[in-house]
PDB file of C-alpha atoms and ligand atoms in Angstrom:
ATOM      1  CA  UNK A   1       0.228   0.108   0.287  1.00 85.00           C
ATOM      2  CA  UNK A   2       1.539   3.094  -0.955  1.00 89.00           C
ATOM      3  CA  UNK A   3      -0.896   5.804   1.011  1.00 95.00           C
ATOM      4  CA  UNK A   4      -3.442   6.197   4.544  1.00 97.00           C
ATOM      5  CA  UNK A   5      -5.144   8.490   2.308  1.00 96.00           C
ATOM      6  CA  UNK A   6      -9.379   7.376   2.725  1.00 95.00           C
ATOM      7  CA  UNK A   7      -8.470   4.304   5.004  1.00 96.00           C
ATOM      8  CA  UNK A   8     -10.477   3.178   8.233  1.00 97.00           C
ATOM      9  CA  UNK A   9      -7.786   2.459  10.885  1.00 98.00           C
ATOM     10  CA  UNK A  10      -8.152   0.790  13.252  1.00 98.00           C
ATOM     11  CA  UNK A  11      -5.505   0.325  16.867  1.00 99.00           C
ATOM     12  CA  UNK A  12      -5.893  -1.420  19.206  1.00 99.00           C
ATOM     13  CA  UNK A  13      -3.456   0.019  22.214  1.00 98.00           C
ATOM     14  CA  UNK A  14      -4.182   3.139  21.159  1.00 98.00           C
ATOM     15  CA  UNK A  15      -4.217   5.396  24.289  1.00 98.00           C
ATOM     16  CA  UNK A  16      -0.938   5.593  25.193  1.00 98.00           C
ATOM     17  CA  UNK A  17       2.740   5.072  23.884  1.00 98.00           C
ATOM     18  CA  UNK A  18       3.588   3.699  20.610  1.00 98.00           C
ATOM     19  CA  UNK A  19      -0.501   3.337  19.625  1.00 98.00           C
ATOM     20  CA  UNK A  20      -0.998   7.115  20.420  1.00 98.00           C
ATOM     21  CA  UNK A  21       2.005   7.855  18.324  1.00 98.00           C
ATOM     22  CA  UNK A  22       0.254   5.823  15.159  1.00 98.00           C
ATOM     23  CA  UNK A  23      -2.858   7.937  15.653  1.00 98.00           C
ATOM     24  CA  UNK A  24      -1.149  11.016  16.093  1.00 98.00           C
ATOM     25  CA  UNK A  25       1.075  10.853  13.206  1.00 98.00           C
ATOM     26  CA  UNK A  26      -1.914   8.803  10.661  1.00 98.00           C
ATOM     27  CA  UNK A  27      -4.614  12.329  12.444  1.00 98.00           C
ATOM     28  CA  UNK A  28      -5.802  13.543   8.679  1.00 98.00           C
ATOM     29  CA  UNK A  29      -9.069  14.492   6.877  1.00 98.00           C
ATOM     30  CA  UNK A  30      -9.416  12.020   4.602  1.00 97.00           C
ATOM     31  CA  UNK A  31      -8.465   9.739   7.168  1.00 98.00           C
ATOM     32  CA  UNK A  32     -10.887   7.757   9.672  1.00 98.00           C
ATOM     33  CA  UNK A  33      -9.202   6.111  13.330  1.00 98.00           C
ATOM     34  CA  UNK A  34     -10.843   3.377  15.140  1.00 98.00           C
ATOM     35  CA  UNK A  35      -9.161   3.617  18.756  1.00 99.00           C
ATOM     36  CA  UNK A  36      -9.693   0.970  20.796  1.00 99.00           C
ATOM     37  CA  UNK A  37      -7.984   0.103  24.755  1.00 98.00           C
ATOM     38  CA  UNK A  38      -9.222  -0.131  28.111  1.00 98.00           C
ATOM     39  CA  UNK A  39      -8.673   3.255  29.096  1.00 98.00           C
ATOM     40  CA  UNK A  40     -11.814   5.067  27.695  1.00 98.00           C
ATOM     41  CA  UNK A  41     -10.788   8.722  29.044  1.00 98.00           C
ATOM     42  CA  UNK A  42      -7.116   8.285  27.624  1.00 98.00           C
ATOM     43  CA  UNK A  43      -8.873   7.065  24.361  1.00 98.00           C
ATOM     44  CA  UNK A  44     -10.427  10.171  24.084  1.00 98.00           C
ATOM     45  CA  UNK A  45      -7.622  12.319  24.519  1.00 98.00           C
ATOM     46  CA  UNK A  46      -5.958  11.112  21.799  1.00 98.00           C
ATOM     47  CA  UNK A  47      -9.230  10.781  19.466  1.00 98.00           C
ATOM     48  CA  UNK A  48      -9.697  14.836  20.046  1.00 98.00           C
ATOM     49  CA  UNK A  49      -5.733  15.769  19.364  1.00 98.00           C
ATOM     50  CA  UNK A  50      -6.626  13.898  15.807  1.00 98.00           C
ATOM     51  CA  UNK A  51     -10.253  15.725  15.760  1.00 98.00           C
ATOM     52  CA  UNK A  52      -8.228  18.506  15.931  1.00 98.00           C
ATOM     53  CA  UNK A  53      -6.657  17.918  12.857  1.00 97.00           C
ATOM     54  CA  UNK A  54      -9.970  16.963  10.494  1.00 97.00           C
ATOM     55  CA  UNK A  55      -9.787  13.283  11.085  1.00 98.00           C
ATOM     56  CA  UNK A  56     -13.180  11.358  11.711  1.00 98.00           C
ATOM     57  CA  UNK A  57     -12.548   9.643  15.103  1.00 98.00           C
ATOM     58  CA  UNK A  58     -14.292   6.498  16.984  1.00 98.00           C
ATOM     59  CA  UNK A  59     -13.280   4.938  20.155  1.00 98.00           C
ATOM     60  CA  UNK A  60     -14.246   1.656  21.401  1.00 98.00           C
ATOM     61  CA  UNK A  61     -12.786   0.391  25.131  1.00 98.00           C
ATOM     62  CA  UNK A  62     -12.520  -2.878  24.984  1.00 98.00           C
ATOM     63  CA  UNK A  63     -10.093  -5.314  28.112  1.00 98.00           C
ATOM     64  CA  UNK A  64      -8.453  -7.483  25.364  1.00 99.00           C
ATOM     65  CA  UNK A  65      -7.127 -10.119  27.338  1.00 98.00           C
ATOM     66  CA  UNK A  66     -10.729 -11.514  27.813  1.00 98.00           C
ATOM     67  CA  UNK A  67     -11.269 -14.271  25.614  1.00 98.00           C
ATOM     68  CA  UNK A  68     -13.827 -13.121  23.797  1.00 98.00           C
ATOM     69  CA  UNK A  69     -13.038  -9.464  23.506  1.00 98.00           C
ATOM     70  CA  UNK A  70     -11.447  -9.396  19.655  1.00 98.00           C
ATOM     71  CA  UNK A  71     -15.189 -10.722  18.331  1.00 98.00           C
ATOM     72  CA  UNK A  72     -16.963  -8.224  21.099  1.00 98.00           C
ATOM     73  CA  UNK A  73     -14.726  -5.621  19.211  1.00 98.00           C
ATOM     74  CA  UNK A  74     -15.271  -6.533  15.782  1.00 98.00           C
ATOM     75  CA  UNK A  75     -19.099  -6.949  16.229  1.00 98.00           C
ATOM     76  CA  UNK A  76     -18.948  -3.364  17.615  1.00 98.00           C
ATOM     77  CA  UNK A  77     -16.619  -1.324  15.207  1.00 98.00           C
ATOM     78  CA  UNK A  78     -18.701  -3.047  12.077  1.00 98.00           C
ATOM     79  CA  UNK A  79     -22.474  -1.878  14.291  1.00 98.00           C
ATOM     80  CA  UNK A  80     -20.993   1.090  14.507  1.00 98.00           C
ATOM     81  CA  UNK A  81     -20.955   0.927  10.607  1.00 98.00           C
ATOM     82  CA  UNK A  82     -17.196   1.454  10.308  1.00 98.00           C
ATOM     83  CA  UNK A  83     -14.812  -1.373   8.288  1.00 97.00           C
ATOM     84  CA  UNK A  84     -10.922  -1.242   8.710  1.00 97.00           C
ATOM     85  CA  UNK A  85      -8.897  -1.186   6.159  1.00 96.00           C
ATOM     86  CA  UNK A  86      -5.598  -1.027   8.020  1.00 97.00           C
ATOM     87  CA  UNK A  87      -5.571  -2.608  11.409  1.00 98.00           C
ATOM     88  CA  UNK A  88      -3.099  -2.160  13.732  1.00 98.00           C
ATOM     89  CA  UNK A  89      -1.753  -4.336  16.145  1.00 98.00           C
ATOM     90  CA  UNK A  90      -0.058  -3.252  18.844  1.00 98.00           C
ATOM     91  CA  UNK A  91      -1.924  -3.847  22.219  1.00 98.00           C
ATOM     92  CA  UNK A  92       0.260  -5.331  24.090  1.00 98.00           C
ATOM     93  CA  UNK A  93       2.063  -6.260  27.430  1.00 97.00           C
ATOM     94  CA  UNK A  94       4.965  -8.201  29.562  1.00 97.00           C
ATOM     95  CA  UNK A  95       6.076  -9.176  32.324  1.00 95.00           C
ATOM     96  CA  UNK A  96       9.991  -9.060  33.523  1.00 95.00           C
ATOM     97  CA  UNK A  97      10.920 -11.903  35.462  1.00 96.00           C
ATOM     98  CA  UNK A  98      11.409 -15.178  36.885  1.00 97.00           C
ATOM     99  CA  UNK A  99       8.678 -17.112  35.474  1.00 98.00           C
ATOM    100  CA  UNK A 100       7.041 -18.607  39.205  1.00 98.00           C
ATOM    101  CA  UNK A 101       7.239 -15.004  39.920  1.00 97.00           C
ATOM    102  CA  UNK A 102       3.822 -14.286  37.918  1.00 97.00           C
ATOM    103  CA  UNK A 103       0.312 -16.856  38.599  1.00 98.00           C
ATOM    104  CA  UNK A 104      -1.163 -19.065  35.620  1.00 98.00           C
ATOM    105  CA  UNK A 105      -3.589 -15.951  34.733  1.00 98.00           C
ATOM    106  CA  UNK A 106      -0.832 -13.550  34.274  1.00 98.00           C
ATOM    107  CA  UNK A 107       0.257 -15.553  31.766  1.00 98.00           C
ATOM    108  CA  UNK A 108      -3.545 -16.540  30.217  1.00 98.00           C
ATOM    109  CA  UNK A 109      -4.298 -12.740  30.029  1.00 98.00           C
ATOM    110  CA  UNK A 110      -0.599 -12.002  28.107  1.00 98.00           C
ATOM    111  CA  UNK A 111      -1.255 -14.879  25.494  1.00 98.00           C
ATOM    112  CA  UNK A 112      -4.903 -13.674  25.383  1.00 99.00           C
ATOM    113  CA  UNK A 113      -4.344 -10.412  24.483  1.00 98.00           C
ATOM    114  CA  UNK A 114      -0.561 -10.892  22.904  1.00 98.00           C
ATOM    115  CA  UNK A 115      -0.898 -13.302  20.773  1.00 99.00           C
ATOM    116  CA  UNK A 116      -4.984 -15.347  20.538  1.00 99.00           C
ATOM    117  CA  UNK A 117      -6.903 -12.054  20.362  1.00 99.00           C
ATOM    118  CA  UNK A 118      -4.684 -10.147  17.851  1.00 99.00           C
ATOM    119  CA  UNK A 119      -4.771 -13.125  15.859  1.00 99.00           C
ATOM    120  CA  UNK A 120      -9.127 -13.402  16.232  1.00 99.00           C
ATOM    121  CA  UNK A 121      -9.392  -9.419  15.492  1.00 98.00           C
ATOM    122  CA  UNK A 122      -7.136 -10.260  11.818  1.00 98.00           C
ATOM    123  CA  UNK A 123      -9.777 -12.904  11.234  1.00 98.00           C
ATOM    124  CA  UNK A 124     -12.126 -10.728  11.441  1.00 98.00           C
ATOM    125  CA  UNK A 125     -11.389  -8.220   9.879  1.00 98.00           C
ATOM    126  CA  UNK A 126      -9.202  -9.646   7.112  1.00 97.00           C
ATOM    127  CA  UNK A 127     -12.598 -10.749   4.390  1.00 97.00           C
ATOM    128  CA  UNK A 128     -13.418  -7.021   4.302  1.00 96.00           C
ATOM    129  CA  UNK A 129      -9.563  -6.379   3.266  1.00 96.00           C
ATOM    130  CA  UNK A 130      -9.285  -8.313   0.985  1.00 95.00           C
ATOM    131  CA  UNK A 131     -12.202  -7.099  -0.732  1.00 92.00           C
ATOM    132  CA  UNK A 132     -11.117  -4.247  -3.437  1.00 75.00           C
ATOM    133  CA  UNK A 133     -14.633  -3.044  -4.072  1.00 73.00           C
ATOM    134  CA  UNK A 134     -15.682  -2.608  -0.504  1.00 74.00           C
ATOM    135  CA  UNK A 135     -12.203  -0.967   0.722  1.00 74.00           C
ATOM    136  CA  UNK A 136     -10.250   2.096  -0.216  1.00 73.00           C
ATOM    137  CA  UNK A 137      -8.163   0.085  -2.334  1.00 75.00           C
ATOM    138  CA  UNK A 138      -4.900  -1.251  -0.903  1.00 90.00           C
ATOM    139  CA  UNK A 139      -5.064  -2.630   2.997  1.00 96.00           C
ATOM    140  CA  UNK A 140      -2.904  -3.166   5.573  1.00 97.00           C
ATOM    141  CA  UNK A 141      -1.824  -5.218   8.827  1.00 98.00           C
ATOM    142  CA  UNK A 142       0.778  -3.697  10.566  1.00 98.00           C
ATOM    143  CA  UNK A 143       1.890  -5.874  13.585  1.00 98.00           C
ATOM    144  CA  UNK A 144       3.918  -4.680  17.249  1.00 98.00           C
ATOM    145  CA  UNK A 145       6.279  -8.089  17.761  1.00 98.00           C
ATOM    146  CA  UNK A 146       9.650  -6.929  19.636  1.00 98.00           C
ATOM    147  CA  UNK A 147      13.213  -7.272  19.679  1.00 97.00           C
ATOM    148  CA  UNK A 148      12.114  -9.933  22.243  1.00 97.00           C
ATOM    149  CA  UNK A 149      10.835 -11.465  19.226  1.00 98.00           C
ATOM    150  CA  UNK A 150      14.233 -12.981  17.832  1.00 97.00           C
ATOM    151  CA  UNK A 151      15.227 -15.087  20.285  1.00 97.00           C
ATOM    152  CA  UNK A 152      13.833 -16.969  23.375  1.00 97.00           C
ATOM    153  CA  UNK A 153      14.719 -15.000  26.391  1.00 97.00           C
ATOM    154  CA  UNK A 154      15.438 -16.404  29.982  1.00 98.00           C
ATOM    155  CA  UNK A 155      13.478 -14.291  32.887  1.00 98.00           C
ATOM    156  CA  UNK A 156      11.236 -12.923  30.017  1.00 97.00           C
ATOM    157  CA  UNK A 157       9.777 -16.377  28.245  1.00 98.00           C
ATOM    158  CA  UNK A 158       6.181 -16.356  28.090  1.00 98.00           C
ATOM    159  CA  UNK A 159       6.696 -13.090  26.696  1.00 98.00           C
ATOM    160  CA  UNK A 160       9.716 -12.931  24.031  1.00 98.00           C
ATOM    161  CA  UNK A 161       7.628 -16.636  23.025  1.00 98.00           C
ATOM    162  CA  UNK A 162       4.532 -14.439  22.665  1.00 98.00           C
ATOM    163  CA  UNK A 163       5.908 -11.811  20.205  1.00 98.00           C
ATOM    164  CA  UNK A 164       7.809 -14.614  17.951  1.00 98.00           C
ATOM    165  CA  UNK A 165       4.712 -15.742  17.251  1.00 98.00           C
ATOM    166  CA  UNK A 166       3.338 -12.553  16.188  1.00 99.00           C
ATOM    167  CA  UNK A 167       6.391 -11.780  14.334  1.00 98.00           C
ATOM    168  CA  UNK A 168       6.079 -15.050  12.583  1.00 98.00           C
ATOM    169  CA  UNK A 169       2.677 -15.151  11.932  1.00 98.00           C
ATOM    170  CA  UNK A 170       3.145 -12.118  10.304  1.00 98.00           C
ATOM    171  CA  UNK A 171       5.913 -12.785   8.116  1.00 98.00           C
ATOM    172  CA  UNK A 172       3.829 -16.133   6.889  1.00 98.00           C
ATOM    173  CA  UNK A 173       0.456 -13.999   6.104  1.00 98.00           C
ATOM    174  CA  UNK A 174       3.046 -11.388   4.683  1.00 98.00           C
ATOM    175  CA  UNK A 175       3.813 -14.052   2.065  1.00 97.00           C
ATOM    176  CA  UNK A 176       0.117 -15.544   1.749  1.00 97.00           C
ATOM    177  CA  UNK A 177      -1.474 -11.971   0.807  1.00 96.00           C
ATOM    178  CA  UNK A 178       1.063 -10.107  -0.964  1.00 93.00           C
ATOM    179  CA  UNK A 179      -0.312  -9.783  -4.938  1.00 90.00           C
ATOM    180  CA  UNK A 180      -3.548  -9.733  -3.241  1.00 93.00           C
ATOM    181  CA  UNK A 181      -4.322  -6.357  -1.716  1.00 93.00           C
ATOM    182  CA  UNK A 182      -2.998  -6.685   1.657  1.00 96.00           C
ATOM    183  CA  UNK A 183       0.827  -5.986   2.549  1.00 96.00           C
ATOM    184  CA  UNK A 184       1.333  -7.323   5.410  1.00 98.00           C
ATOM    185  CA  UNK A 185       4.166  -6.087   8.022  1.00 98.00           C
ATOM    186  CA  UNK A 186       5.956  -6.481  11.265  1.00 98.00           C
ATOM    187  CA  UNK A 187       7.496  -4.012  13.656  1.00 98.00           C
ATOM    188  CA  UNK A 188       9.933  -4.988  16.486  1.00 98.00           C
ATOM    189  CA  UNK A 189      10.634  -2.093  18.903  1.00 98.00           C
ATOM    190  CA  UNK A 190      13.719  -2.511  21.246  1.00 96.00           C
ATOM    191  CA  UNK A 191      13.304  -0.552  25.045  1.00 94.00           C
ATOM    192  CA  UNK A 192      10.571   2.282  24.201  1.00 95.00           C
ATOM    193  CA  UNK A 193       9.983   5.709  26.597  1.00 94.00           C
ATOM    194  CA  UNK A 194       6.362   4.400  27.053  1.00 95.00           C
ATOM    195  CA  UNK A 195       4.135   2.782  29.563  1.00 90.00           C
ATOM    196  CA  UNK A 196       5.266  -0.056  28.891  1.00 90.00           C
ATOM    197  CA  UNK A 197       8.775  -0.341  30.508  1.00 81.00           C
ATOM    198  CA  UNK A 198       6.706   0.897  33.751  1.00 77.00           C
ATOM    199  CA  UNK A 199       4.520  -2.165  33.774  1.00 76.00           C
ATOM    200  CA  UNK A 200       7.286  -4.668  32.729  1.00 79.00           C
ATOM    201  CA  UNK A 201       9.631  -3.817  34.573  1.00 70.00           C
ATOM    202  CA  UNK A 202      12.786  -1.286  32.700  1.00 61.00           C
ATOM    203  CA  UNK A 203      14.774  -2.397  30.293  1.00 64.00           C
ATOM    204  CA  UNK A 204      16.994   0.138  30.067  1.00 61.00           C
ATOM    205  CA  UNK A 205      19.549  -1.068  31.855  1.00 62.00           C
ATOM    206  CA  UNK A 206      20.548  -4.013  29.074  1.00 64.00           C
ATOM    207  CA  UNK A 207      20.646  -0.916  26.058  1.00 60.00           C
ATOM    208  CA  UNK A 208      21.663   2.052  27.377  1.00 64.00           C
ATOM    209  CA  UNK A 209      18.709   3.800  26.004  1.00 82.00           C
ATOM    210  CA  UNK A 210      15.268   4.440  24.571  1.00 92.00           C
ATOM    211  CA  UNK A 211      13.377   5.258  21.694  1.00 95.00           C
ATOM    212  CA  UNK A 212      10.308   7.403  21.602  1.00 96.00           C
ATOM    213  CA  UNK A 213       7.525   6.313  21.296  1.00 98.00           C
ATOM    214  CA  UNK A 214       7.052   8.678  17.872  1.00 98.00           C
ATOM    215  CA  UNK A 215       9.816   7.510  16.399  1.00 98.00           C
ATOM    216  CA  UNK A 216       8.983   3.994  16.971  1.00 98.00           C
ATOM    217  CA  UNK A 217       6.043   4.541  15.175  1.00 98.00           C
ATOM    218  CA  UNK A 218       7.042   6.188  12.379  1.00 98.00           C
ATOM    219  CA  UNK A 219       9.503   3.496  11.194  1.00 98.00           C
ATOM    220  CA  UNK A 220       6.027   0.926  12.031  1.00 98.00           C
ATOM    221  CA  UNK A 221       4.846   2.964   9.704  1.00 98.00           C
ATOM    222  CA  UNK A 222       6.849   3.747   7.014  1.00 98.00           C
ATOM    223  CA  UNK A 223       7.965  -0.025   6.666  1.00 98.00           C
ATOM    224  CA  UNK A 224       3.896  -0.652   6.239  1.00 98.00           C
ATOM    225  CA  UNK A 225       4.244   2.400   3.024  1.00 97.00           C
ATOM    226  CA  UNK A 226       7.551   0.118   1.555  1.00 97.00           C
ATOM    227  CA  UNK A 227       5.862  -2.600   2.004  1.00 96.00           C
ATOM    228  CA  UNK A 228       8.528  -5.191   4.182  1.00 97.00           C
ATOM    229  CA  UNK A 229       8.157  -7.845   5.574  1.00 98.00           C
ATOM    230  CA  UNK A 230       9.083  -6.476   8.933  1.00 98.00           C
ATOM    231  CA  UNK A 231      11.209  -3.553  10.575  1.00 98.00           C
ATOM    232  CA  UNK A 232      13.817  -3.413  13.615  1.00 98.00           C
ATOM    233  CA  UNK A 233      13.018   0.154  14.585  1.00 98.00           C
ATOM    234  CA  UNK A 234      17.022   1.019  16.265  1.00 96.00           C
ATOM    235  CA  UNK A 235      20.522   0.997  14.186  1.00 95.00           C
ATOM    236  CA  UNK A 236      21.582  -1.152  17.832  1.00 95.00           C
ATOM    237  CA  UNK A 237      18.306  -3.296  18.393  1.00 96.00           C
ATOM    238  CA  UNK A 238      18.824  -4.244  14.388  1.00 96.00           C
ATOM    239  CA  UNK A 239      21.890  -5.332  15.391  1.00 96.00           C
ATOM    240  CA  UNK A 240      21.058  -6.906  18.420  1.00 94.00           C
ATOM    241  CA  UNK A 241      17.710  -9.170  16.376  1.00 95.00           C
ATOM    242  CA  UNK A 242      20.349 -10.097  14.026  1.00 95.00           C
ATOM    243  CA  UNK A 243      22.854 -11.908  16.762  1.00 94.00           C
ATOM    244  CA  UNK A 244      19.959 -13.492  18.169  1.00 92.00           C
ATOM    245  CA  UNK A 245      18.542 -15.575  15.185  1.00 91.00           C
ATOM    246  CA  UNK A 246      22.348 -16.151  13.920  1.00 94.00           C
ATOM    247  CA  UNK A 247      24.186 -16.803  16.499  1.00 96.00           C
ATOM    248  CA  UNK A 248      24.478 -21.128  18.592  1.00 97.00           C
ATOM    249  CA  UNK A 249      21.050 -20.874  20.379  1.00 97.00           C
ATOM    250  CA  UNK A 250      23.411 -22.148  23.818  1.00 97.00           C
ATOM    251  CA  UNK A 251      25.382 -19.217  23.297  1.00 97.00           C
ATOM    252  CA  UNK A 252      22.361 -16.831  22.805  1.00 97.00           C
ATOM    253  CA  UNK A 253      20.708 -18.557  26.160  1.00 98.00           C
ATOM    254  CA  UNK A 254      23.899 -17.991  28.389  1.00 97.00           C
ATOM    255  CA  UNK A 255      24.248 -14.674  27.200  1.00 96.00           C
ATOM    256  CA  UNK A 256      21.006 -13.684  27.410  1.00 96.00           C
ATOM    257  CA  UNK A 257      20.412 -16.018  30.765  1.00 97.00           C
ATOM    258  CA  UNK A 258      22.973 -13.117  32.807  1.00 97.00           C
ATOM    259  CA  UNK A 259      21.323  -9.938  31.366  1.00 94.00           C
ATOM    260  CA  UNK A 260      18.009 -10.650  32.205  1.00 95.00           C
ATOM    261  CA  UNK A 261      19.087 -12.200  35.445  1.00 95.00           C
ATOM    262  CA  UNK A 262      20.929  -8.686  36.387  1.00 93.00           C
ATOM    263  CA  UNK A 263      18.056  -6.243  35.902  1.00 90.00           C
ATOM    264  CA  UNK A 264      15.357  -8.880  37.858  1.00 90.00           C
TER     265      UNK A 264
HETATM  266  N1  NAP B   1       7.661   0.021  25.017  1.00 85.36           N
HETATM  267  C1  NAP B   1       8.870  -0.760  25.186  1.00 85.36           C
HETATM  268  O1  NAP B   1      10.149  -0.923  25.195  1.00 85.36           O
HETATM  269  C2  NAP B   1       8.372  -2.046  23.997  1.00 85.36           C
HETATM  270  C3  NAP B   1       9.732  -2.531  23.164  1.00 85.36           C
HETATM  271  C4  NAP B   1       9.231  -4.094  22.468  1.00 85.36           C
HETATM  272  C5  NAP B   1       8.080  -3.848  21.602  1.00 85.36           C
HETATM  273  N2  NAP B   1       6.764  -3.036  22.225  1.00 85.36           N
HETATM  274  C6  NAP B   1       5.109  -3.488  22.808  1.00 85.36           C
HETATM  275  O2  NAP B   1       4.697  -2.236  21.838  1.00 85.36           O
HETATM  276  C7  NAP B   1       3.142  -2.674  22.064  1.00 85.36           C
HETATM  277  C8  NAP B   1       2.604  -1.241  22.674  1.00 85.36           C
HETATM  278  O3  NAP B   1       3.461  -0.988  23.692  1.00 85.36           O
HETATM  279  P1  NAP B   1       4.318   0.745  24.192  1.00 85.36           P
HETATM  280  O4  NAP B   1       5.285   0.300  24.394  1.00 85.36           O
HETATM  281  O5  NAP B   1       3.250   1.570  23.441  1.00 85.36           O
HETATM  282  O6  NAP B   1       3.366   0.253  25.642  1.00 85.36           O
HETATM  283  P2  NAP B   1       2.133   1.065  26.991  1.00 85.36           P
HETATM  284  O7  NAP B   1       2.393   2.628  26.073  1.00 85.36           O
HETATM  285  O8  NAP B   1       2.351   0.246  27.579  1.00 85.36           O
HETATM  286  O9  NAP B   1       0.650   1.063  25.678  1.00 85.36           O
HETATM  287  C9  NAP B   1       0.493  -0.711  25.681  1.00 85.36           C
HETATM  288  C10 NAP B   1      -1.392  -0.160  24.950  1.00 85.36           C
HETATM  289  O10 NAP B   1      -1.977  -1.647  24.961  1.00 85.36           O
HETATM  290  C11 NAP B   1      -2.910  -1.544  25.402  1.00 85.36           C
HETATM  291  N3  NAP B   1      -3.662  -2.681  26.381  1.00 85.36           N
HETATM  292  C12 NAP B   1      -2.325  -3.252  27.542  1.00 85.36           C
HETATM  293  N4  NAP B   1      -3.401  -3.970  27.872  1.00 85.36           N
HETATM  294  C13 NAP B   1      -4.390  -3.983  27.376  1.00 85.36           C
HETATM  295  C14 NAP B   1      -5.734  -5.064  27.206  1.00 85.36           C
HETATM  296  N5  NAP B   1      -6.042  -5.964  28.658  1.00 85.36           N
HETATM  297  N6  NAP B   1      -6.815  -4.752  26.534  1.00 85.36           N
HETATM  298  C15 NAP B   1      -6.865  -3.319  25.673  1.00 85.36           C
HETATM  299  N7  NAP B   1      -5.194  -2.798  25.141  1.00 85.36           N
HETATM  300  C16 NAP B   1      -4.476  -3.317  26.508  1.00 85.36           C
HETATM  301  C17 NAP B   1      -2.759  -0.192  26.604  1.00 85.36           C
HETATM  302  O11 NAP B   1      -4.194   0.653  27.300  1.00 85.36           O
HETATM  303  P3  NAP B   1      -4.814   0.274  28.627  1.00 85.36           P
HETATM  304  O12 NAP B   1      -3.838   0.421  29.679  1.00 85.36           O
HETATM  305  O13 NAP B   1      -5.962   1.682  28.233  1.00 85.36           O
HETATM  306  O14 NAP B   1      -5.243  -0.998  28.285  1.00 85.36           O
HETATM  307  C18 NAP B   1      -2.094   0.611  25.615  1.00 85.36           C
HETATM  308  O15 NAP B   1      -2.708   1.347  24.692  1.00 85.36           O
HETATM  309  C19 NAP B   1       3.005  -3.590  22.872  1.00 85.36           C
HETATM  310  O16 NAP B   1       2.875  -5.097  22.269  1.00 85.36           O
HETATM  311  C20 NAP B   1       4.903  -3.634  23.554  1.00 85.36           C
HETATM  312  O17 NAP B   1       4.872  -5.563  24.026  1.00 85.36           O
HETATM  313  C21 NAP B   1       6.844  -2.339  23.502  1.00 85.36           C
END
């Protein structure tokens, strides 16, 4: 796809961080932004900023860590008369620490949000996105994974595995749907200055610096317009992700175990 103009764009996790930065960057009189997350007030603030630029908006508060929430969200969106041409699967959370330090319930919610509902929402939105006559030309799917997706991470095990799913799922769909009017891109941010760091436990000491949500958002949106199957934000993060994928697994596990143990 080569433009966001005239598109109806659904962003999950739009109340703050990278999702809100994307909403701000996409604000345009020709665009309709559909914003979802749990915090209705924060969503309304993001929507008001976009409306100040002439954008049509609608907010759909939803807790996507609950089973059935993706279906409920899609029903609410279609009942309101909208059909997304672009879906940004951005909502997610992680928890840094020993595997036994979080409850089974927390992991179930993490997997429901990061994996199950991301997949369900994609499946629900797909028919319209593939229907060029019904939509506004080319459609797009931009999923947000993480540099954590590129290798297993001790003390971040469930989160990293959930993001590996997002990366591989998105890349597989890129190959399935290119040439059929749907571009699929996976964005892997490294440590970024957002609410995620507060919720997961800060990892800035592992990398020395945090990127801004604005820079990461811009990288992802540009990669979708360029038809890339995947992009890692930031040169240092790119090098780290490559090393994580290409180095012997045993060596990566030993290095990551030491590095992450030091910050939990
Ligand atoms: N920041 C980083 O260092 C970093 C690094 C790599 C990847 N990422 C990924 O980037 C994505 C965006 O995160 P962020 O960094 O922008 O963090 P953030 O500021 O915490 O934003 C997360 C967004 O997801 C929403 N969300 C969280 N739990 C939800 C739930 N149960 N149901 C619906 N929405 C929910 C949040 O809104 P509510 O709280 O209002 O629901 C918020 O809008 C995530 O997938 C994250 O894994 C972040």
